[in-house]
CSV table of N, CA and C in Angstrom, one decimal:
chain,number,residue,atom,x,y,z
A,53,UNK,N,217.0,157.9,120.8
A,53,UNK,CA,216.3,159.2,120.6
A,53,UNK,C,216.4,159.9,119.2
A,54,UNK,N,217.1,159.1,118.3
A,54,UNK,CA,217.4,159.4,117.1
A,54,UNK,C,216.0,159.5,116.3
A,55,UNK,N,216.0,160.3,115.2
A,55,UNK,CA,214.9,160.3,114.4
A,55,UNK,C,214.0,161.4,114.3
A,56,UNK,N,213.3,161.9,113.4
A,56,UNK,CA,212.4,163.0,113.5
A,56,UNK,C,211.2,162.7,114.4
A,57,UNK,N,210.7,161.5,114.5
A,57,UNK,CA,209.7,161.1,115.5
A,57,UNK,C,209.9,161.4,117.0
A,58,UNK,N,211.3,161.6,117.1
A,58,UNK,CA,211.5,161.9,118.6
A,58,UNK,C,212.2,163.3,118.9
A,59,UNK,N,212.2,164.3,117.8
A,59,UNK,CA,212.7,165.6,118.0
A,59,UNK,C,212.2,166.2,119.0
A,60,UNK,N,210.9,166.2,119.4
A,60,UNK,CA,210.3,167.0,120.3
A,60,UNK,C,209.7,165.9,121.5
A,61,UNK,N,210.1,164.8,121.5
A,61,UNK,CA,209.6,163.5,122.6
A,61,UNK,C,209.4,164.3,123.9
A,62,UNK,N,208.6,164.1,124.8
A,62,UNK,CA,208.3,164.4,126.1
A,62,UNK,C,209.3,163.9,127.1
A,63,UNK,N,209.7,164.8,128.0
A,63,UNK,CA,210.4,164.3,129.0
A,63,UNK,C,209.7,164.3,130.3
A,64,UNK,N,209.9,163.3,131.2
A,64,UNK,CA,209.2,162.8,132.5
A,64,UNK,C,210.0,163.0,133.4
A,65,UNK,N,209.5,163.6,134.5
A,65,UNK,CA,210.3,163.9,135.8
A,65,UNK,C,209.4,163.3,136.9
A,66,UNK,N,210.1,162.2,137.6
A,66,UNK,CA,209.2,161.9,138.8
A,66,UNK,C,210.0,161.5,139.9
A,67,UNK,N,209.5,161.5,141.2
A,67,UNK,CA,210.3,161.5,142.2
A,67,UNK,C,209.5,160.9,143.3
A,68,UNK,N,209.9,160.3,144.2
A,68,UNK,CA,209.2,159.6,145.3
A,68,UNK,C,210.4,159.7,146.8
A,69,UNK,N,209.5,160.0,148.0
A,69,UNK,CA,210.1,160.0,149.0
A,69,UNK,C,209.4,158.9,150.0
A,70,UNK,N,210.3,158.1,150.7
A,70,UNK,CA,209.9,157.2,151.6
A,70,UNK,C,210.8,157.4,153.0
A,71,UNK,N,209.8,158.2,153.9
A,71,UNK,CA,210.8,158.3,155.0
A,71,UNK,C,211.9,159.5,154.7
A,72,UNK,N,213.1,159.2,155.0
A,72,UNK,CA,214.1,159.9,154.7
A,72,UNK,C,214.8,159.6,153.2
A,73,UNK,N,214.4,158.5,152.5
A,73,UNK,CA,214.9,157.9,151.4
A,73,UNK,C,214.1,158.8,150.2
A,74,UNK,N,215.0,159.0,149.1
A,74,UNK,CA,214.4,159.7,148.0
A,74,UNK,C,215.0,159.0,146.9
A,75,UNK,N,213.9,158.9,145.8
A,75,UNK,CA,214.3,158.3,144.6
A,75,UNK,C,213.8,159.2,143.2
A,76,UNK,N,214.5,159.2,142.3
A,76,UNK,CA,213.8,160.0,141.0
A,76,UNK,C,214.4,159.3,139.8
A,77,UNK,N,213.3,159.3,139.0
A,77,UNK,CA,213.4,158.4,137.7
A,77,UNK,C,212.9,159.4,136.7
A,78,UNK,N,213.8,160.0,135.8
A,78,UNK,CA,213.6,161.0,134.7
A,78,UNK,C,213.9,160.2,133.3
A,79,UNK,N,213.1,160.6,132.4
A,79,UNK,CA,213.3,160.1,131.1
A,79,UNK,C,212.8,160.8,130.0
A,80,UNK,N,213.4,160.2,128.8
A,80,UNK,CA,212.7,161.0,127.4
A,80,UNK,C,211.5,159.8,127.1
A,81,UNK,N,210.4,160.1,126.9
A,81,UNK,CA,209.3,159.2,126.5
A,81,UNK,C,209.5,159.0,124.9
A,82,UNK,N,210.3,158.2,124.3
A,82,UNK,CA,210.5,158.3,122.9
A,82,UNK,C,209.5,157.3,122.3
A,83,UNK,N,209.3,157.4,121.1
A,83,UNK,CA,208.6,156.6,120.2
A,83,UNK,C,209.4,155.5,119.2
A,84,UNK,N,208.8,154.6,118.8
A,84,UNK,CA,209.5,153.7,117.7
A,84,UNK,C,208.6,153.8,116.5
A,85,UNK,N,208.6,155.2,116.0
A,85,UNK,CA,207.9,155.3,114.5
A,85,UNK,C,206.6,154.5,114.5
A,86,UNK,N,205.7,154.3,115.5
A,86,UNK,CA,204.4,153.8,115.4
A,86,UNK,C,204.5,152.5,115.2
A,87,UNK,N,205.7,152.0,115.8
A,87,UNK,CA,205.8,150.4,116.0
A,87,UNK,C,206.8,149.9,114.9
A,88,UNK,N,207.0,150.7,113.7
A,88,UNK,CA,207.7,150.0,112.6
A,88,UNK,C,209.2,149.6,113.1
A,89,UNK,N,210.0,150.7,113.6
A,89,UNK,CA,211.2,150.5,114.1
A,89,UNK,C,211.3,149.3,115.1
A,90,UNK,N,210.4,149.2,116.1
A,90,UNK,CA,210.4,148.2,117.0
A,90,UNK,C,210.3,146.8,116.3
A,91,UNK,N,209.2,146.6,115.5
A,91,UNK,CA,209.2,145.3,114.5
A,91,UNK,C,210.4,145.0,114.0
A,92,UNK,N,211.1,146.2,113.4
A,92,UNK,CA,212.3,145.7,112.8
A,92,UNK,C,213.3,145.2,113.8
A,93,UNK,N,213.6,146.0,114.7
A,93,UNK,CA,214.4,145.5,115.9
A,93,UNK,C,214.1,144.1,116.4
A,94,UNK,N,213.0,143.8,116.5
A,94,UNK,CA,212.5,142.5,117.0
A,94,UNK,C,212.5,141.6,116.2
A,95,UNK,N,212.8,141.6,114.9
A,95,UNK,CA,212.9,140.5,113.9
A,95,UNK,C,214.2,140.0,114.0
A,96,UNK,N,214.2,138.5,114.7
A,96,UNK,CA,215.4,138.0,115.0
A,96,UNK,C,216.8,138.0,113.9
A,97,UNK,N,216.4,137.8,112.7
A,97,UNK,CA,217.4,137.7,111.7
A,97,UNK,C,217.8,139.0,111.3
A,98,UNK,N,216.7,139.8,110.5
A,98,UNK,CA,216.7,141.1,110.0
A,98,UNK,C,217.2,142.2,110.7
A,99,UNK,N,216.9,142.0,112.0
A,99,UNK,CA,217.1,143.1,112.9
A,99,UNK,C,218.4,143.0,113.8
A,100,UNK,N,219.2,142.1,113.5
A,100,UNK,CA,220.5,141.8,114.1
A,100,UNK,C,221.5,143.1,114.1
A,101,UNK,N,221.4,143.7,112.9
A,101,UNK,CA,222.2,144.9,112.9
A,101,UNK,C,221.8,145.9,113.6
A,102,UNK,N,220.6,146.2,113.4
A,102,UNK,CA,219.9,147.4,114.0
A,102,UNK,C,220.0,147.3,115.7
A,103,UNK,N,219.9,146.1,116.1
A,103,UNK,CA,219.9,145.9,117.5
A,103,UNK,C,221.3,146.1,118.1
A,104,UNK,N,222.3,145.5,117.3
A,104,UNK,CA,223.5,145.8,117.7
A,104,UNK,C,224.0,147.0,117.7
A,105,UNK,N,223.7,147.9,116.9
A,105,UNK,CA,224.0,149.5,116.8
A,105,UNK,C,223.3,150.1,117.8
A,106,UNK,N,222.0,149.7,118.0
A,106,UNK,CA,221.1,150.4,119.1
A,106,UNK,C,221.7,150.2,120.6
A,107,UNK,N,222.2,148.9,120.9
A,107,UNK,CA,222.8,148.4,122.1
A,107,UNK,C,224.2,149.1,122.3
A,108,UNK,N,224.9,149.2,121.1
A,108,UNK,CA,226.4,149.7,121.3
A,108,UNK,C,226.4,151.3,121.5
A,109,UNK,N,225.2,152.0,121.0
A,109,UNK,CA,225.3,153.5,121.2
A,109,UNK,C,224.3,153.7,122.3
A,110,UNK,N,223.7,152.8,123.0
A,110,UNK,CA,222.8,153.2,124.1
A,110,UNK,C,223.5,154.1,125.1
A,111,UNK,N,224.7,153.5,125.6
A,111,UNK,CA,225.2,154.2,126.8
A,111,UNK,C,225.7,155.7,126.5
A,112,UNK,N,225.9,156.2,125.0
A,112,UNK,CA,226.3,157.4,124.6
A,112,UNK,C,225.1,158.3,124.4
A,113,UNK,N,223.7,157.8,124.5
A,113,UNK,CA,222.6,158.5,124.5
A,113,UNK,C,221.8,158.1,125.4
A,114,UNK,N,221.8,158.0,126.6
A,114,UNK,CA,220.9,157.5,127.6
A,114,UNK,C,219.6,158.2,127.5
A,115,UNK,N,218.5,157.6,127.7
A,115,UNK,CA,217.2,157.9,127.5
A,115,UNK,C,216.6,158.6,129.1
A,116,UNK,N,217.5,158.3,129.9
A,116,UNK,CA,217.1,158.8,131.3
A,116,UNK,C,217.9,158.9,132.2
A,117,UNK,N,217.7,159.3,133.7
A,117,UNK,CA,218.6,159.1,134.8
A,117,UNK,C,217.8,158.5,136.2
A,118,UNK,N,218.5,157.9,136.9
A,118,UNK,CA,217.9,157.5,138.2
A,118,UNK,C,219.0,157.9,139.1
A,119,UNK,N,218.1,158.5,140.3
A,119,UNK,CA,219.1,158.9,141.4
A,119,UNK,C,218.4,158.4,142.7
A,120,UNK,N,219.3,157.9,143.7
A,120,UNK,CA,218.8,157.3,144.8
A,120,UNK,C,219.4,157.7,146.0
A,121,UNK,N,218.8,158.2,147.2
A,121,UNK,CA,219.8,158.7,148.3
A,121,UNK,C,220.2,157.4,149.1
A,122,UNK,N,219.7,156.4,148.9
A,122,UNK,CA,220.1,155.1,149.8
A,122,UNK,C,220.5,154.1,148.7
A,123,UNK,N,221.2,153.2,149.3
A,123,UNK,CA,221.6,151.9,148.4
A,123,UNK,C,220.3,151.1,148.1
A,124,UNK,N,220.3,150.3,147.0
A,124,UNK,CA,219.0,149.8,146.5
A,124,UNK,C,219.5,148.5,145.7
A,125,UNK,N,218.7,147.7,145.7
A,125,UNK,CA,218.8,146.4,145.1
A,125,UNK,C,217.8,146.6,143.8
A,126,UNK,N,218.1,146.3,142.5
A,126,UNK,CA,217.3,146.3,141.5
A,126,UNK,C,217.7,144.9,140.8
A,127,UNK,N,216.7,143.9,141.0
A,127,UNK,CA,217.0,142.7,140.4
A,127,UNK,C,218.1,142.3,141.3
A,128,UNK,N,219.2,141.6,140.7
A,128,UNK,CA,220.2,141.1,141.4
A,128,UNK,C,221.4,142.1,141.3
A,129,UNK,N,221.1,143.4,141.0
A,129,UNK,CA,222.1,144.4,140.8
A,129,UNK,C,222.1,145.3,142.1
A,130,UNK,N,223.2,145.6,142.9
A,130,UNK,CA,223.4,146.4,143.8
A,130,UNK,C,223.6,147.9,143.2
A,131,UNK,N,222.8,148.8,143.4
A,131,UNK,CA,223.2,150.3,143.1
A,131,UNK,C,223.5,150.9,144.3
A,132,UNK,N,224.5,151.4,144.6
A,132,UNK,CA,224.8,152.4,145.7
A,132,UNK,C,224.3,153.6,145.5
A,133,UNK,N,223.8,154.4,146.5
A,133,UNK,CA,223.3,155.6,146.7
A,133,UNK,C,224.2,156.6,145.5
A,134,UNK,N,223.3,157.3,144.6
A,134,UNK,CA,223.9,158.2,143.9
A,134,UNK,C,223.3,158.5,142.5
A,135,UNK,N,223.9,159.0,141.4
A,135,UNK,CA,223.3,159.2,140.3
A,135,UNK,C,223.7,158.3,139.2
A,136,UNK,N,222.5,157.9,138.3
A,136,UNK,CA,223.0,156.9,137.2
A,136,UNK,C,222.3,157.3,135.9
A,137,UNK,N,222.9,157.1,134.7
A,137,UNK,CA,222.4,157.1,133.5
A,137,UNK,C,221.7,156.1,133.2
A,138,UNK,N,220.5,156.1,132.7
A,138,UNK,CA,219.7,154.9,132.1
A,138,UNK,C,219.4,154.7,130.7
A,139,UNK,N,219.7,153.4,130.4
A,139,UNK,CA,219.6,153.3,128.9
A,139,UNK,C,219.2,151.6,128.6
A,140,UNK,N,218.7,151.2,127.7
A,140,UNK,CA,218.4,149.8,127.2
A,140,UNK,C,219.3,149.2,126.2
A,141,UNK,N,219.3,148.0,126.4
A,141,UNK,CA,219.9,147.2,125.5
A,141,UNK,C,219.3,145.8,125.0
A,142,UNK,N,219.5,145.2,123.8
A,142,UNK,CA,218.8,144.0,123.5
A,142,UNK,C,219.8,143.0,123.0
A,143,UNK,N,219.7,141.8,123.7
A,143,UNK,CA,221.0,140.9,123.2
A,143,UNK,C,220.2,139.9,122.1
A,144,UNK,N,221.1,139.1,121.5
A,144,UNK,CA,220.8,138.3,120.2
A,144,UNK,C,219.5,137.5,120.5
A,145,UNK,N,219.3,137.0,121.6
A,145,UNK,CA,218.1,136.3,122.0
A,145,UNK,C,216.7,137.1,122.1
A,146,UNK,N,217.0,138.6,121.9
A,146,UNK,CA,215.8,139.5,121.8
A,146,UNK,C,215.3,139.8,123.4
A,147,UNK,N,216.2,139.5,124.2
A,147,UNK,CA,216.0,139.8,125.7
A,147,UNK,C,216.4,141.3,125.9
A,148,UNK,N,215.6,142.0,126.5
A,148,UNK,CA,215.9,143.5,127.0
A,148,UNK,C,216.5,143.7,128.3
A,149,UNK,N,217.4,144.7,128.3
A,149,UNK,CA,217.8,144.9,129.9
A,149,UNK,C,217.8,146.4,130.1
A,150,UNK,N,217.7,146.6,131.2
A,150,UNK,CA,217.8,148.2,131.7
A,150,UNK,C,219.3,148.3,132.4
A,151,UNK,N,220.0,149.6,132.0
A,151,UNK,CA,221.3,149.5,132.5
A,151,UNK,C,221.3,150.9,133.2
A,152,UNK,N,222.1,150.8,134.4
A,152,UNK,CA,222.3,152.0,135.3
A,152,UNK,C,223.7,152.2,135.1
A,153,UNK,N,224.2,153.3,134.8
A,153,UNK,CA,225.6,153.5,134.6
A,153,UNK,C,226.1,154.8,135.6
A,154,UNK,N,226.8,154.4,136.5
A,154,UNK,CA,227.4,155.4,137.4
A,154,UNK,C,228.3,156.4,137.0
A,155,UNK,N,228.5,157.3,137.8
A,155,UNK,CA,229.5,158.5,137.2
A,155,UNK,C,230.9,157.8,137.1
A,156,UNK,N,231.2,156.7,137.7
A,156,UNK,CA,232.4,156.0,137.6
A,156,UNK,C,232.5,155.2,136.4
A,157,UNK,N,231.4,155.3,135.5
A,157,UNK,CA,231.4,154.5,134.3
A,157,UNK,C,231.0,153.0,134.6
A,158,UNK,N,230.9,152.5,135.7
A,158,UNK,CA,230.5,151.1,136.2
A,158,UNK,C,229.0,151.0,135.7
A,159,UNK,N,228.5,150.0,134.7
A,159,UNK,CA,227.3,149.6,134.3
A,159,UNK,C,226.7,148.6,135.2
A,160,UNK,N,225.4,148.7,135.7
A,160,UNK,CA,224.8,147.6,136.3
A,160,UNK,C,223.8,147.2,135.3
A,161,UNK,N,223.6,146.0,134.9
A,161,UNK,CA,222.6,145.6,133.8
A,161,UNK,C,221.6,144.5,134.6
A,162,UNK,N,220.5,144.9,134.3
A,162,UNK,CA,219.2,144.2,135.0
A,162,UNK,C,218.3,143.6,133.8
A,163,UNK,N,218.2,142.3,133.7
A,163,UNK,CA,217.1,141.8,132.6
A,163,UNK,C,215.9,142.2,133.0
A,164,UNK,N,215.2,142.7,132.0
A,164,UNK,CA,214.0,143.0,132.3
A,164,UNK,C,212.9,141.8,132.0
A,165,UNK,N,211.9,141.5,132.7
A,165,UNK,CA,211.1,140.4,132.4
A,165,UNK,C,209.9,141.0,131.7
A,166,UNK,N,209.9,140.9,130.5
A,166,UNK,CA,208.8,141.5,129.6
A,166,UNK,C,207.8,140.4,129.4
A,167,UNK,N,206.5,140.9,129.4
A,167,UNK,CA,205.4,140.1,128.8
A,167,UNK,C,204.7,140.9,127.7
A,168,UNK,N,203.7,140.2,127.2
A,168,UNK,CA,202.9,140.8,126.4
A,168,UNK,C,201.8,141.6,127.1
A,169,UNK,N,201.5,142.8,126.4
A,169,UNK,CA,200.6,143.5,127.4
A,169,UNK,C,199.3,143.8,126.5
A,170,UNK,N,198.2,143.9,127.3
A,170,UNK,CA,197.0,144.2,126.7
A,170,UNK,C,196.9,145.6,126.0
A,171,UNK,N,197.8,146.6,126.5
A,171,UNK,CA,197.8,147.8,126.3
A,171,UNK,C,199.1,148.0,125.4
A,172,UNK,N,198.8,148.6,124.2
A,172,UNK,CA,200.0,149.1,123.4
A,172,UNK,C,200.5,150.5,123.9
A,173,UNK,N,201.8,150.7,124.1
A,173,UNK,CA,202.5,151.7,124.4
A,173,UNK,C,203.2,152.5,123.3
A,174,UNK,N,202.7,153.6,122.7
A,174,UNK,CA,203.2,154.1,121.6
A,174,UNK,C,204.5,154.9,121.9
A,175,UNK,N,204.8,155.2,123.3
A,175,UNK,CA,206.0,155.8,123.8
A,175,UNK,C,206.6,154.9,124.9
A,176,UNK,N,207.9,155.2,125.2
A,176,UNK,CA,208.4,154.4,126.3
A,176,UNK,C,207.6,155.1,127.4
A,177,UNK,N,207.5,154.1,128.5
A,177,UNK,CA,206.7,154.5,129.7
A,177,UNK,C,207.6,154.0,130.8
A,178,UNK,N,208.0,154.7,131.9
A,178,UNK,CA,208.6,154.3,133.0
A,178,UNK,C,208.0,155.0,134.2
A,179,UNK,N,207.0,154.2,135.1
A,179,UNK,CA,206.1,155.0,135.7
A,179,UNK,C,206.8,154.5,137.3
A,180,UNK,N,207.3,155.4,138.0
A,180,UNK,CA,207.7,155.2,139.5
A,180,UNK,C,206.6,155.2,140.5
A,181,UNK,N,206.6,154.1,141.5
A,181,UNK,CA,205.6,154.2,142.5
A,181,UNK,C,206.1,153.5,143.6
A,182,UNK,N,205.3,153.9,144.8
A,182,UNK,CA,205.8,153.5,146.1
A,182,UNK,C,205.2,152.0,146.2
A,183,UNK,N,206.1,151.2,147.0
A,183,UNK,CA,205.8,149.6,147.6
A,183,UNK,C,206.2,149.7,149.2
A,184,UNK,N,205.6,148.8,149.7
A,184,UNK,CA,205.6,148.4,151.1
A,184,UNK,C,207.1,148.8,151.5
A,185,UNK,N,208.0,148.1,150.9
A,185,UNK,CA,209.5,148.2,151.5
A,185,UNK,C,210.3,148.6,150.3
A,186,UNK,N,209.9,150.0,149.8
A,186,UNK,CA,210.9,150.5,148.6
A,186,UNK,C,210.0,151.1,147.7
A,187,UNK,N,210.4,150.9,146.6
A,187,UNK,CA,209.6,151.5,145.2
A,187,UNK,C,209.8,150.4,144.0
A,188,UNK,N,209.0,150.8,142.9
A,188,UNK,CA,208.8,149.9,141.8
A,188,UNK,C,208.8,150.9,140.6
A,189,UNK,N,208.9,150.4,139.5
A,189,UNK,CA,208.9,151.1,138.2
A,189,UNK,C,208.2,150.0,137.3
A,190,UNK,N,207.0,150.6,136.6
A,190,UNK,CA,206.4,149.9,135.6
A,190,UNK,C,207.1,150.2,134.2
A,191,UNK,N,207.6,149.5,133.4
A,191,UNK,CA,208.2,149.7,132.1
A,191,UNK,C,207.2,149.2,131.0
A,192,UNK,N,207.0,150.1,129.8
A,192,UNK,CA,206.3,149.7,128.9
A,192,UNK,C,206.6,150.2,127.6
A,193,UNK,N,206.7,149.5,126.5
A,193,UNK,CA,206.7,150.1,125.3
A,193,UNK,C,206.6,148.9,124.1
A,194,UNK,N,205.8,149.4,123.1
A,194,UNK,CA,205.1,148.6,122.3
A,194,UNK,C,204.1,147.7,122.8
A,195,UNK,N,204.1,146.5,122.5
A,195,UNK,CA,203.1,145.5,123.3
A,195,UNK,C,203.7,144.8,124.4
A,196,UNK,N,204.8,145.2,125.0
A,196,UNK,CA,205.6,144.6,126.2
A,196,UNK,C,205.5,145.5,127.3
A,197,UNK,N,205.3,145.0,128.6
A,197,UNK,CA,205.3,145.5,129.6
A,197,UNK,C,206.2,144.6,130.9
A,198,UNK,N,206.6,145.5,131.7
A,198,UNK,CA,207.2,144.5,133.0
A,198,UNK,C,207.5,145.4,134.1
A,199,UNK,N,207.9,144.8,135.3
A,199,UNK,CA,208.1,145.6,136.5
A,199,UNK,C,209.6,145.6,137.1
A,200,UNK,N,209.9,146.7,137.7
A,200,UNK,CA,211.1,146.5,138.4
A,200,UNK,C,210.9,146.8,139.8
A,201,UNK,N,211.7,146.2,140.8
A,201,UNK,CA,211.4,146.4,142.1
A,201,UNK,C,213.0,147.1,142.6
A,202,UNK,N,212.8,148.1,143.5
A,202,UNK,CA,213.8,148.8,144.1
A,202,UNK,C,213.7,148.7,145.6
A,203,UNK,N,214.5,147.7,146.1
A,203,UNK,CA,214.5,147.5,147.6
A,203,UNK,C,215.6,148.0,148.3
A,204,UNK,N,215.5,148.4,149.4
A,204,UNK,CA,216.7,149.0,150.2
A,204,UNK,C,217.8,147.7,150.3
A,205,UNK,N,218.9,148.2,150.2
A,205,UNK,CA,220.2,147.4,150.1
A,205,UNK,C,220.7,147.4,151.8
A,206,UNK,N,220.8,146.2,152.2
A,206,UNK,CA,221.3,146.3,154.0
A,206,UNK,C,222.7,145.9,153.7
A,207,UNK,N,223.6,147.0,153.8
A,207,UNK,CA,225.0,146.9,153.5
A,207,UNK,C,225.7,146.2,154.8
A,208,UNK,N,225.1,145.7,155.6
A,208,UNK,CA,225.8,145.0,156.9
A,208,UNK,C,226.2,143.8,156.6
């Protein structure tokens, strides 16, 4: 969220109800200075320090929140019903993760399967949508995009 390009970044609030189940995904649609910052972060050698700082500070400056009235599975992470802060991290191999931090401070990390996109997103985009057995979210930034799936978790 840092930098003058994000001083007035738009906030997006979206929710979905499937039967009695409700989910919301709210976030700040940041930009990466017309791609210059993203290019520096994704430079394997020269961007190492920038990635490290971004990942270390991400939990203290989350980009959004996720709320679910039911337990869900996101990738291999079980998110109990509740409220979460949402933030992104990047590891040394340039792999992105989305992180969900609960009120108890426990963080659930989900690796993002990002692919090259035919559409360049100048701002972070998270689009919540309904699926047959749950919900999904389209994630896009720069020339990368991917999907997340939220499926009901059967706690039996």
